[in-house]
GROMACS .gro file of C-alpha atoms in nm:
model
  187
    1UNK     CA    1   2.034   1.343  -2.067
    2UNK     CA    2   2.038   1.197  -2.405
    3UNK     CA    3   1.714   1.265  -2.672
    4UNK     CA    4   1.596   0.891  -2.657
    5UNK     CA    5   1.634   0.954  -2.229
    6UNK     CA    6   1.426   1.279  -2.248
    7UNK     CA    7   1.162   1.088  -2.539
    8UNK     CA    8   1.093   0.830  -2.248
    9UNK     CA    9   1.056   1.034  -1.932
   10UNK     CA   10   0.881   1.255  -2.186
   11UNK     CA   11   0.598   0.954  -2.265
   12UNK     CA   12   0.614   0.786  -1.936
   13UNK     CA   13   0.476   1.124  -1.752
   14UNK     CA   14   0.213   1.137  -2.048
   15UNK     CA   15   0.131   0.747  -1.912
   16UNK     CA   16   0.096   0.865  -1.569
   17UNK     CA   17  -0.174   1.160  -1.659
   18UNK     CA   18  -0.335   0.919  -1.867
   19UNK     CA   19  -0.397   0.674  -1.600
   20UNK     CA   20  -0.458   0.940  -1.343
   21UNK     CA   21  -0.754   1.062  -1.557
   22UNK     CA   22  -0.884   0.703  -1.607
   23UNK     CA   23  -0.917   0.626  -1.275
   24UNK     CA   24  -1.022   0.962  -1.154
   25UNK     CA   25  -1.312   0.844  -1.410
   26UNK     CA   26  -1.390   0.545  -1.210
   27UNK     CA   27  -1.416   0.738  -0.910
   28UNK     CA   28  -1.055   0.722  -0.715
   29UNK     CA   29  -1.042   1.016  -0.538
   30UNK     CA   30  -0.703   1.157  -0.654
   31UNK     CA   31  -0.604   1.524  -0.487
   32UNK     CA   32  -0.307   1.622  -0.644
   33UNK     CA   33  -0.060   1.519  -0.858
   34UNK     CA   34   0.058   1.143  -0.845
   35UNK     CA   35   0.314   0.897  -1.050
   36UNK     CA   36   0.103   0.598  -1.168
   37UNK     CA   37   0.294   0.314  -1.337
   38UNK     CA   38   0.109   0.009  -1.480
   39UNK     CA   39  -0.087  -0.029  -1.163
   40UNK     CA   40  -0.384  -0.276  -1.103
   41UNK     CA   41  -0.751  -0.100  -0.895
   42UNK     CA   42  -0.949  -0.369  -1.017
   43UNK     CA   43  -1.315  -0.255  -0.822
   44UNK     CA   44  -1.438  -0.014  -0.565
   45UNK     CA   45  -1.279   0.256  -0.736
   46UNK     CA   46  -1.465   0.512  -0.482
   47UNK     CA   47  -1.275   0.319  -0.215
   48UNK     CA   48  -0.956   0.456  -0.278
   49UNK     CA   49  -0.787   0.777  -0.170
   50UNK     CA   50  -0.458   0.895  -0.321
   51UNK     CA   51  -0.297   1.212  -0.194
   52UNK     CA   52  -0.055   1.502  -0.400
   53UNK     CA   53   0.283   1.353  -0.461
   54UNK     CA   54   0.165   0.946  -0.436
   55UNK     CA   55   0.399   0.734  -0.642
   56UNK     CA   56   0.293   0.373  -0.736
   57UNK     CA   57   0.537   0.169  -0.908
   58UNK     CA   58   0.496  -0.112  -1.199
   59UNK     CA   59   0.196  -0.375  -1.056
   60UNK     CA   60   0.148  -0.234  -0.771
   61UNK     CA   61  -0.254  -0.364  -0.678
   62UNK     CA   62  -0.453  -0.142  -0.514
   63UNK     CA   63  -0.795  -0.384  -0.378
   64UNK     CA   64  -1.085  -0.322  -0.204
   65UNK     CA   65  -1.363  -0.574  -0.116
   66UNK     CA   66  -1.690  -0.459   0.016
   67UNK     CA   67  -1.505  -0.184   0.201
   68UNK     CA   68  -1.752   0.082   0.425
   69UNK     CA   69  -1.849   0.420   0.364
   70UNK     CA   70  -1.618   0.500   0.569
   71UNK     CA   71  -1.317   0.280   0.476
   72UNK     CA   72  -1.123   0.158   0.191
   73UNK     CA   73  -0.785   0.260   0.086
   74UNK     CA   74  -0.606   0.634   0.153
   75UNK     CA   75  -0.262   0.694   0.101
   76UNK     CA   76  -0.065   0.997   0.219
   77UNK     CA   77   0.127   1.294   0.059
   78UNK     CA   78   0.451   1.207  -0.112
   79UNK     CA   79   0.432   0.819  -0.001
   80UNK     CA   80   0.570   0.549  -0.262
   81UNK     CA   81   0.492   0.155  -0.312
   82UNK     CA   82   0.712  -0.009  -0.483
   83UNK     CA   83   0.689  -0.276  -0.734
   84UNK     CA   84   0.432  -0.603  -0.700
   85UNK     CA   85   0.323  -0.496  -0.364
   86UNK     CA   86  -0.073  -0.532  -0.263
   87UNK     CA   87  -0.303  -0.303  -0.029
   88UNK     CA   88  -0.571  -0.578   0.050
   89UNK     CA   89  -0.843  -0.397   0.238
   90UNK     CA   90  -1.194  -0.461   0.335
   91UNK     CA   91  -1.218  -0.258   0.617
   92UNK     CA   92  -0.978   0.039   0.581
   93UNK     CA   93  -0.613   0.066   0.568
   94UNK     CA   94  -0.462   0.405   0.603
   95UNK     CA   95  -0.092   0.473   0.499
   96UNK     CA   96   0.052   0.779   0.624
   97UNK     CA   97   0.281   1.086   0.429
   98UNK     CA   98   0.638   1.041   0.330
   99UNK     CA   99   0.604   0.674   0.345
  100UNK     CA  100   0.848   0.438   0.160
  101UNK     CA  101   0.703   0.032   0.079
  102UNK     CA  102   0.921  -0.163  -0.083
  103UNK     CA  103   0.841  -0.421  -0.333
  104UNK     CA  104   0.685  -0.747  -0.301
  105UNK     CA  105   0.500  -0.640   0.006
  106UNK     CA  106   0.127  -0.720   0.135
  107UNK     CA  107  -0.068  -0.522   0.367
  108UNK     CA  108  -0.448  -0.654   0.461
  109UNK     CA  109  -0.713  -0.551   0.723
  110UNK     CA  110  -0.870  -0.912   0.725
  111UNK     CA  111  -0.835  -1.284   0.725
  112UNK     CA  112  -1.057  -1.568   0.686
  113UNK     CA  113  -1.223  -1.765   0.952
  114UNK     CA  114  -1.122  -2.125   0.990
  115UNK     CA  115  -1.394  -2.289   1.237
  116UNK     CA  116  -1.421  -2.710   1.212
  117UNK     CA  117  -1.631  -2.831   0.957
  118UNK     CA  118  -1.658  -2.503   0.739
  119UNK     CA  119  -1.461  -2.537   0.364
  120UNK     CA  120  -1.186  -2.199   0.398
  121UNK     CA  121  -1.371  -2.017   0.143
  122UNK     CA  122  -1.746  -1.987   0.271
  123UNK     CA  123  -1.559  -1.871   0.615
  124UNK     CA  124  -1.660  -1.504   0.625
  125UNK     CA  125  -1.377  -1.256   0.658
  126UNK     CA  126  -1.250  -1.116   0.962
  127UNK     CA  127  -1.110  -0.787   0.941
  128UNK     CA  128  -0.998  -0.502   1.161
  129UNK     CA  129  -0.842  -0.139   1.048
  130UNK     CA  130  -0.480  -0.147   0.964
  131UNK     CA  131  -0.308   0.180   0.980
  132UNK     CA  132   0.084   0.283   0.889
  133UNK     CA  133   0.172   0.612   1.050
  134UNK     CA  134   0.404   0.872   0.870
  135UNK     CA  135   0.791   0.824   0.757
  136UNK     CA  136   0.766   0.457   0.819
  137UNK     CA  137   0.996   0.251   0.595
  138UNK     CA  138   0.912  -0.081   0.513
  139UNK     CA  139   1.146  -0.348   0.386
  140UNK     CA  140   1.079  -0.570   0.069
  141UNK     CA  141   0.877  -0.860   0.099
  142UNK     CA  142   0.746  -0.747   0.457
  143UNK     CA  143   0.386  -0.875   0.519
  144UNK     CA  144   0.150  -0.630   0.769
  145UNK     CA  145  -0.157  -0.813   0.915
  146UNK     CA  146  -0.514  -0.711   1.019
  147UNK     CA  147  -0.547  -0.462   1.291
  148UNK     CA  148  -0.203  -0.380   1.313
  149UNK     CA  149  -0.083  -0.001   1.383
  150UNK     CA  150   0.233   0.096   1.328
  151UNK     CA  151   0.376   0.457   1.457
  152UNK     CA  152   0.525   0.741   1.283
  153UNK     CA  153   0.889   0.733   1.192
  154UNK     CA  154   0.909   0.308   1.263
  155UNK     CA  155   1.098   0.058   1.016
  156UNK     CA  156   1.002  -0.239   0.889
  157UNK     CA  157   1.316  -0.488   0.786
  158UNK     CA  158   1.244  -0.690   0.488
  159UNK     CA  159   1.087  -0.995   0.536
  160UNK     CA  160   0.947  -0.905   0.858
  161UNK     CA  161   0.558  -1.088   0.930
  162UNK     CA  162   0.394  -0.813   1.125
  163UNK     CA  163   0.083  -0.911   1.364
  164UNK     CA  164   0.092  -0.659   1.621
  165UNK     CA  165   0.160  -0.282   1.670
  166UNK     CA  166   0.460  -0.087   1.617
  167UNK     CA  167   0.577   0.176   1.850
  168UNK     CA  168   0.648   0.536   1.681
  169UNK     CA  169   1.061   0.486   1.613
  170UNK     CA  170   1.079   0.103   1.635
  171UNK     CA  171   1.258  -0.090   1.442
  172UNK     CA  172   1.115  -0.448   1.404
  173UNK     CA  173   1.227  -0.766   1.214
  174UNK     CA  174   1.163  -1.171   1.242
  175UNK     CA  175   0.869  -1.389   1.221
  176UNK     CA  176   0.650  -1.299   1.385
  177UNK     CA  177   0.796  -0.957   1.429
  178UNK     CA  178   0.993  -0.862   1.683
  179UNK     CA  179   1.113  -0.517   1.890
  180UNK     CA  180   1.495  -0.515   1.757
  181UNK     CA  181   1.545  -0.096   1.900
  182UNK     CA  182   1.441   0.213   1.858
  183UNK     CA  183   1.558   0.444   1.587
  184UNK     CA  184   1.770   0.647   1.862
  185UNK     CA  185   1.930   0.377   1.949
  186UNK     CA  186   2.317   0.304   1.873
  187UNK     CA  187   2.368  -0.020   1.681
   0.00000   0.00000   0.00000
């Protein structure tokens, strides 16, 4: 590795335990050692849970809205979100260890109401716990929806609109998405 190579890994790690201590400030409860990029936690700081060995790429957004007690945002041991994907919770959303999101992704715990003669936005939000189990890959630009559970060791293809649960070892894909096998499966 070149000078200039080491100079940059040398002041990008000095980034990262900057903006660990910054938001451990705020009140994101950090337990461990993480790699923070330029990441966005724009509120409910205290709603957020990052275990040892999280690694958040460049704009990754991090948001919580009104989120319980009891809820928010926790992300397991050694898991890593890729670039411009959002955690959108106002409920909870739980993301298990050894986890790999890739980029451009959305996961959420609510959507708005839409009943007849109501403008969208003063439609309260309807939201129900969305939890990703461990070793579950999911594929660029995939979108997970409220209430949706998705089992340990699953995959995600890219693209993939997921509104209902996962079995542990699937692999799904499509719009909405669909069972295409299980990870024991030849093919």
């Amino acid at each position: 590795m070149t000078l200039a190579a080491n100079l940059i890994q040398i002041m990008r790690g000095i980034s990262s335990r900057r903006r660990q201590a910054w938001f451990r400030a705020l009140g994101v409860r950090i337990e461990g050692h993480l790699w923070l990029r330029n990441i966005s936690i724009p509120r409910n700081w205290h709603s957020i849970r990052l275990a040892d060995g999280v690694a958040l790429d460049d704009h990754v957004v991090l948001l919580c809205t009104a989120c319980p007690a009891d809820g928010g945002i926790s992300i397991g041991n050694n898991s890593y979100l890729n670039r411009f994907t959002m955690i959108d919770a106002s409920i909870a959303i739980m993301i298990g260890r050894n986890c790999m999101i890739g980029p451009h992704c959305y996961i959420t715990d609510h959507d708005h109401g839409f009943a007849p003669g109501m403008l969208v936005r003063d439609q309260p939000l309807r939201g129900a716990a969305t939890t990703i189990g461990d070793n579950v890959w999911i594929g660029a630009g995939a979108i997970i929806l409220k209430g949706v559970t998705i089992g340990d060791n699953a995959v995600i293809a890219a693209g993939a609109v997921v509104t209902s649960a996962v079995a542990p070892g699937e692999v799904v894909a499509g719009v909405p998405a669909r069972r295409r096998r299980m990870i024991a499966d030849a093919g």
